[in-house]
Coordinates of C-alpha atoms in Angstrom, one line a residue:
M1 CA 9.3 5.0 -22.5
R2 CA 9.6 1.9 -24.2
N3 CA 6.1 0.8 -25.5
E4 CA 6.8 -1.7 -28.2
Y5 CA 3.9 -3.9 -26.9
S6 CA 1.4 -1.0 -27.2
T7 CA -1.6 -1.5 -29.5
D8 CA -4.3 0.8 -30.4
S9 CA -6.8 -1.8 -29.4
M10 CA -5.1 -3.2 -26.3
K11 CA -7.7 -2.8 -23.5
I12 CA -6.3 -3.2 -19.8
F13 CA -8.4 -3.9 -16.7
Y14 CA -6.6 -2.7 -13.6
A15 CA -8.2 -3.7 -10.0
V16 CA -7.1 -1.2 -7.4
Q17 CA -7.7 -2.1 -3.6
A18 CA -9.1 0.9 -1.8
T19 CA -8.8 -0.2 1.8
G20 CA -6.1 2.3 2.5
N21 CA -4.5 5.3 0.5
G22 CA -1.4 3.5 -0.5
H23 CA -2.8 1.7 -3.5
I24 CA -4.6 4.4 -4.7
A25 CA -1.4 6.7 -4.6
R26 CA 0.6 4.0 -6.6
A27 CA -2.2 3.6 -9.2
L28 CA -2.3 7.5 -9.8
E29 CA 1.5 7.0 -10.4
I30 CA 1.4 4.2 -12.8
I31 CA -1.7 5.0 -14.8
P32 CA 0.0 7.3 -17.2
Y33 CA 2.8 4.4 -17.9
L34 CA -0.1 1.8 -18.5
E35 CA -1.8 4.3 -20.9
Q36 CA 1.4 4.1 -23.2
Y37 CA 0.0 0.5 -23.6
G38 CA -3.6 0.7 -24.5
Q39 CA -6.9 1.9 -22.7
V40 CA -7.2 1.5 -18.9
D41 CA -10.2 0.9 -17.2
V42 CA -10.0 0.7 -13.5
F43 CA -12.1 -1.2 -10.8
L44 CA -11.9 0.4 -7.4
S45 CA -12.7 -1.9 -4.6
G46 CA -13.0 -0.9 -1.1
S47 CA -14.8 1.9 0.8
N48 CA -12.5 3.4 3.6
S49 CA -9.9 5.1 1.5
S50 CA -9.5 9.0 2.2
L51 CA -7.5 10.1 -0.5
Q52 CA -9.3 12.0 -3.4
T53 CA -8.7 10.3 -6.8
T54 CA -8.5 11.2 -10.3
L55 CA -8.5 7.7 -11.6
P56 CA -10.5 6.5 -14.8
V57 CA -12.9 4.5 -12.6
T58 CA -15.2 2.3 -14.6
Y59 CA -16.2 -0.1 -12.2
K60 CA -16.7 0.3 -8.2
S61 CA -17.4 -1.8 -5.5
R62 CA -17.5 -1.7 -1.6
G63 CA -15.6 -4.9 -1.8
L64 CA -13.9 -6.1 1.7
S65 CA -12.6 -3.3 3.7
L66 CA -10.6 -2.6 6.5
F67 CA -11.8 -0.5 9.5
Y68 CA -9.6 0.6 12.4
G69 CA -10.4 1.1 16.1
K70 CA -9.0 4.2 18.0
R71 CA -5.9 2.6 19.8
G72 CA -3.9 1.0 16.8
G73 CA -6.1 -2.0 16.1
L74 CA -8.8 -3.2 13.3
N75 CA -12.3 -2.9 14.1
Y76 CA -13.1 -6.6 13.4
M77 CA -17.0 -5.9 14.5
Q78 CA -17.4 -3.2 11.7
M79 CA -15.4 -5.2 8.9
A80 CA -17.7 -8.3 9.8
Y81 CA -20.9 -6.0 9.5
S82 CA -19.8 -4.7 6.2
F83 CA -18.9 -8.2 4.8
S84 CA -21.3 -9.7 2.1
P85 CA -20.2 -13.1 0.5
I86 CA -23.2 -13.3 -1.5
K87 CA -22.7 -9.8 -2.9
I88 CA -19.2 -10.4 -3.6
W89 CA -20.1 -13.6 -5.6
K90 CA -22.4 -11.8 -7.6
E91 CA -20.1 -8.9 -8.6
A92 CA -17.5 -11.4 -9.4
K93 CA -19.8 -12.9 -11.9
A94 CA -20.8 -9.6 -13.1
L95 CA -17.4 -8.2 -13.5
P96 CA -16.6 -8.3 -17.3
V97 CA -13.0 -9.3 -17.1
E98 CA -13.2 -11.5 -20.2
K99 CA -13.5 -8.3 -22.3
Y100 CA -9.8 -7.2 -21.7
D101 CA -6.5 -8.1 -23.2
L102 CA -4.8 -7.5 -19.8
V103 CA -6.2 -7.7 -16.3
I104 CA -3.8 -6.4 -13.5
N105 CA -4.9 -7.1 -9.9
D106 CA -3.3 -5.0 -7.1
F107 CA -4.6 -7.4 -4.2
E108 CA -8.2 -7.5 -5.0
C109 CA -10.3 -10.5 -4.2
I110 CA -13.4 -10.0 -6.3
T111 CA -11.3 -9.6 -9.7
S112 CA -9.4 -12.6 -8.6
L113 CA -12.6 -14.6 -8.1
A114 CA -14.1 -13.4 -11.6
C115 CA -11.1 -14.2 -13.3
R116 CA -11.3 -18.0 -11.6
L117 CA -14.9 -18.3 -12.6
K118 CA -14.4 -17.2 -16.2
N119 CA -11.0 -18.9 -16.7
I120 CA -9.2 -15.5 -17.5
P121 CA -5.4 -15.2 -16.6
F122 CA -4.2 -12.2 -14.8
I123 CA -1.2 -10.7 -13.3
H124 CA -1.0 -10.2 -9.3
F125 CA 0.9 -6.6 -9.1
G126 CA 2.0 -4.8 -6.1
H127 CA 3.4 -5.2 -2.6
Q128 CA 1.1 -8.2 -1.4
A129 CA 2.3 -9.9 -4.5
S130 CA 6.1 -10.2 -3.3
F131 CA 4.7 -12.3 -0.3
I132 CA 4.4 -15.4 -2.6
S133 CA 8.4 -15.7 -2.2
P134 CA 9.5 -17.1 1.0
S135 CA 12.4 -15.0 1.2
V136 CA 10.5 -12.0 2.2
P137 CA 10.8 -10.9 5.8
R138 CA 8.6 -12.5 8.0
P139 CA 8.2 -12.0 12.1
I140 CA 9.7 -14.9 14.0
H141 CA 6.3 -16.3 14.9
K142 CA 4.1 -16.5 12.0
D143 CA 0.4 -15.9 11.9
L144 CA -1.0 -18.7 10.0
I145 CA -4.3 -16.9 9.0
G146 CA -2.3 -14.0 8.1
E147 CA 0.1 -16.3 5.8
W148 CA -2.9 -17.7 4.5
I149 CA -4.7 -14.4 3.6
L150 CA -1.5 -13.0 2.0
K151 CA -1.0 -16.0 -0.2
K152 CA -4.6 -16.8 -1.2
Y153 CA -6.6 -13.5 -1.1
V154 CA -5.6 -13.3 -4.5
S155 CA -4.9 -16.8 -5.9
C156 CA -2.1 -16.1 -8.6
K157 CA 1.6 -17.3 -9.1
N158 CA 2.0 -14.9 -12.0
A159 CA 3.4 -11.9 -9.7
V160 CA 5.2 -8.7 -10.1
G161 CA 5.9 -7.7 -6.6
L162 CA 7.2 -4.6 -5.1
H163 CA 9.2 -4.5 -1.8
F164 CA 12.1 -2.6 0.0
E165 CA 14.8 -4.9 -1.3
K166 CA 14.7 -7.5 -4.2
Y167 CA 14.3 -10.8 -2.1
D168 CA 13.4 -12.7 -5.3
D169 CA 13.8 -12.4 -9.2
F170 CA 10.2 -11.2 -9.7
I171 CA 10.4 -8.6 -7.0
Y172 CA 11.2 -4.8 -7.7
S173 CA 11.8 -1.5 -6.1
P174 CA 8.7 0.4 -4.5
I175 CA 7.3 2.9 -7.1
I176 CA 7.8 6.3 -5.7
K177 CA 5.7 9.1 -6.6
S178 CA 7.0 11.7 -9.2
S179 CA 6.5 14.3 -6.7
I180 CA 8.9 12.9 -4.3
L181 CA 11.2 11.8 -7.1
K182 CA 11.6 15.4 -8.2
A183 CA 11.4 17.0 -4.5
E184 CA 14.2 18.9 -2.8
P185 CA 14.1 17.6 0.7
S186 CA 14.7 20.1 3.6
N187 CA 14.2 19.9 7.5
K188 CA 11.8 22.4 8.9
N189 CA 11.9 21.0 12.0
H190 CA 8.6 19.3 12.2
I191 CA 7.3 15.8 12.7
T192 CA 4.5 14.4 10.0
V193 CA 2.1 12.3 11.4
Y194 CA -0.1 9.7 9.4
L195 CA -1.8 7.3 11.9
P196 CA -5.3 6.6 10.9
H197 CA -5.5 3.6 13.1
F198 CA -5.3 6.1 16.1
D199 CA -7.7 8.5 17.3
D200 CA -6.9 12.1 17.3
S201 CA -7.4 12.5 20.9
F202 CA -5.0 9.5 21.9
L203 CA -2.2 11.2 19.8
E204 CA -2.9 14.8 21.3
S205 CA -2.6 13.4 24.6
H206 CA 1.2 12.5 24.0
F207 CA 2.4 15.1 21.4
S208 CA 1.2 18.0 23.3
L209 CA 3.7 16.9 26.0
L210 CA 6.4 17.8 23.6
N211 CA 5.5 21.5 23.3
D212 CA 8.8 22.5 21.7
V213 CA 8.2 20.2 18.8
E214 CA 5.8 20.9 15.9
F215 CA 3.5 18.1 14.9
H216 CA 1.5 18.0 11.5
V217 CA -1.2 15.4 12.3
F218 CA -2.9 14.2 9.3
S219 CA -6.5 13.2 10.3
K220 CA -9.3 11.7 8.4
K221 CA -11.6 13.8 10.8
T222 CA -10.2 17.0 9.5
I223 CA -11.7 19.0 7.0
A224 CA -9.7 22.2 7.2
S225 CA -6.2 22.8 8.7
Y226 CA -6.0 24.5 12.0
R227 CA -3.7 24.6 15.1
K228 CA -4.0 23.4 18.5
G229 CA -0.9 24.4 20.6
N230 CA 2.1 22.5 19.1
I231 CA -0.2 20.4 17.0
V232 CA -1.1 21.3 13.3
Y233 CA -4.1 19.2 12.1
Q234 CA -4.4 18.6 8.6
P235 CA -7.1 16.9 6.1
I236 CA -5.7 14.1 4.3
R237 CA -4.8 15.6 0.7
K238 CA -1.9 14.7 -1.5
D239 CA -0.4 18.2 -1.9
L240 CA -0.5 19.2 1.7
F241 CA 0.9 15.7 2.9
D242 CA 3.7 15.9 0.4
D243 CA 4.8 19.5 1.3
S244 CA 4.7 18.4 5.0
F245 CA 6.2 15.2 4.2
I246 CA 9.3 16.5 1.9
H247 CA 10.2 19.1 4.5
C248 CA 9.7 17.3 7.8
T249 CA 12.3 16.1 10.2
G250 CA 10.9 12.6 10.2
I251 CA 7.5 11.0 10.0
I252 CA 5.3 8.7 12.4
T253 CA 3.3 6.4 10.6
G254 CA 2.1 2.8 10.6
A255 CA 4.1 -0.2 8.9
G256 CA 2.4 0.1 5.6
F257 CA 4.6 0.0 2.4
E258 CA 4.4 3.4 0.2
T259 CA 4.9 6.0 2.7
P260 CA 7.9 4.0 4.6
A261 CA 9.4 3.4 1.3
E262 CA 9.3 7.1 0.2
A263 CA 10.8 8.0 3.6
L264 CA 13.7 5.7 3.3
Y265 CA 14.3 7.3 -0.2
M266 CA 14.4 10.6 1.2
N267 CA 16.4 9.4 4.2
K268 CA 13.9 10.8 6.6
K269 CA 13.8 9.5 10.1
I270 CA 10.9 7.1 10.4
L271 CA 9.1 5.6 13.5
C272 CA 6.8 3.0 12.8
I273 CA 3.6 1.6 14.8
P274 CA 2.2 -1.5 12.9
I275 CA -1.7 -1.9 12.7
R276 CA -2.5 -4.6 15.3
G277 CA -4.0 -7.6 13.8
Q278 CA -2.7 -6.8 10.3
Y279 CA -0.2 -9.4 9.7
E280 CA 1.4 -7.7 6.5
Q281 CA 2.2 -4.7 8.6
L282 CA 4.2 -6.8 11.2
C283 CA 6.1 -8.5 8.2
N284 CA 6.8 -5.0 7.0
A285 CA 8.2 -4.0 10.2
E286 CA 10.6 -6.9 10.1
A287 CA 11.8 -5.7 6.8
L288 CA 12.2 -2.0 8.0
K289 CA 14.3 -3.2 11.0
K290 CA 17.0 -4.2 8.6
F291 CA 16.9 -0.3 7.6
R292 CA 17.4 0.8 11.4
V293 CA 13.8 2.1 11.5
P294 CA 12.5 1.5 14.9
I295 CA 9.3 -0.2 15.7
I296 CA 6.7 0.5 18.4
E297 CA 4.1 -2.3 18.6
R298 CA 2.0 -0.9 21.4
P299 CA 2.2 2.7 22.2
G300 CA 1.8 3.1 26.0
S301 CA 1.9 5.6 28.9
L302 CA 5.7 6.6 27.8
F303 CA 5.0 7.1 24.4
A304 CA 6.1 10.8 24.3
R305 CA 9.1 9.8 25.7
D306 CA 9.6 7.1 23.0
V307 CA 9.3 9.9 20.4
Q308 CA 11.6 12.0 22.1
R309 CA 14.3 9.3 22.0
W310 CA 13.5 8.5 18.5
M311 CA 13.9 12.0 17.4
N312 CA 17.7 11.9 18.8
A313 CA 18.5 8.8 17.2
P314 CA 20.5 8.4 13.8
N315 CA 18.5 8.5 10.6
P316 CA 17.7 5.1 8.8
N317 CA 19.6 3.5 6.0
K318 CA 18.8 5.3 2.9
L319 CA 16.6 3.1 0.1
I320 CA 18.4 3.0 -3.1
L321 CA 16.0 2.3 -6.2
Q322 CA 17.0 -0.6 -8.5
S323 CA 14.4 -0.2 -10.7
Q324 CA 12.4 2.6 -12.6
T325 CA 8.5 3.0 -12.9
A326 CA 8.7 2.6 -16.5
D327 CA 10.7 -0.6 -16.3
I328 CA 8.4 -1.9 -13.7
I329 CA 5.3 -1.6 -15.9
E330 CA 7.1 -3.0 -18.9
A331 CA 7.6 -6.2 -16.8
V332 CA 3.8 -6.2 -15.8
V333 CA 2.9 -6.0 -19.5
Q334 CA 5.4 -8.5 -20.7
K335 CA 4.4 -11.0 -18.1
G336 CA 0.8 -10.5 -18.9
L337 CA 1.1 -10.8 -22.7
S338 CA 3.3 -14.2 -21.8
I339 CA 0.4 -15.8 -20.1
K340 CA -2.1 -14.4 -22.8
E341 CA -0.3 -16.3 -25.3
D342 CA 0.1 -19.5 -23.1
P343 CA -2.8 -19.7 -20.6
E344 CA -2.2 -23.2 -19.8
L345 CA 0.9 -22.1 -17.8
F346 CA -1.1 -19.8 -15.8
F347 CA -3.8 -22.4 -14.7
C348 CA -1.4 -24.8 -14.0
Q349 CA 0.5 -22.6 -11.6
I350 CA -2.7 -21.5 -10.1
G351 CA -3.6 -25.1 -9.5
R352 CA -0.4 -25.6 -7.7
A353 CA -1.2 -22.6 -5.5
H354 CA -4.2 -24.2 -4.0
V355 CA -2.0 -27.4 -3.2

């Protein structure tokens, strides 16, 4: 690993969005690479991740979290109830971003606000950072509010983005977990299911109709694994999920980023059901269509039939990695050090971002 930029005294602040499991899974993968450059302190923001973490968390906040209903959409009432702008403002003012040599922000609004208040440059890193580019796929009918959130939730033009393809010069390949990179995929004739935005009972009512197919449903309500007919319910644990995923015929999941990227890399079948009301997932769905991934926007009464048809369809196009994790983290550090040396460039770009 190249670490010519590392110094014994370098302190890195890494803000991680915890509204889902994907950001945490990515953070767990890249922390060892970041630690080659200095001491890493993590700010974990969000309250509805179900993945256990061993991240070096120094600061924590409930932040702004996404909550799901039972039939594939967001629970706006619960989201509004948990939102406290005064608390977020106070947390931003208290967050000591000024004490760090490098601030990396994975789509986290409190850190973005703290840096704005204290004139501290930072790097916007991750999948959402790629949406700064107009070349990243969008639905035919753009959602103006969704576009605004993707571009303004973290106000920063200094970005290192991640996406399925290199749509722009600052966009790199997805970061694939080492457990997936080292795995030897096989097909043990089961379907892995990760749909936290659907209630277990809804999924069971459809999957039970396909009694010759075994489904591994990863559920935030499940504490210990158990079988019910042709459905095996599993708790959301990295080791259990990876084992099921590596040896599955295919996966049924949302149109997030990390899990579809890993499925494309392993050339597994993928059936995506975007979270209704989450514009980023609709954008990801457009990108996944180019890989021949089928998208179901609203599973209906014929969902079991749709699953059966998908199982008989060809596999999607395989994802070819164009960049390695070490190179991506080096690009993040390089860009961070460059704006540290010339912060005027950073703030000029921030100003233009609000025009």
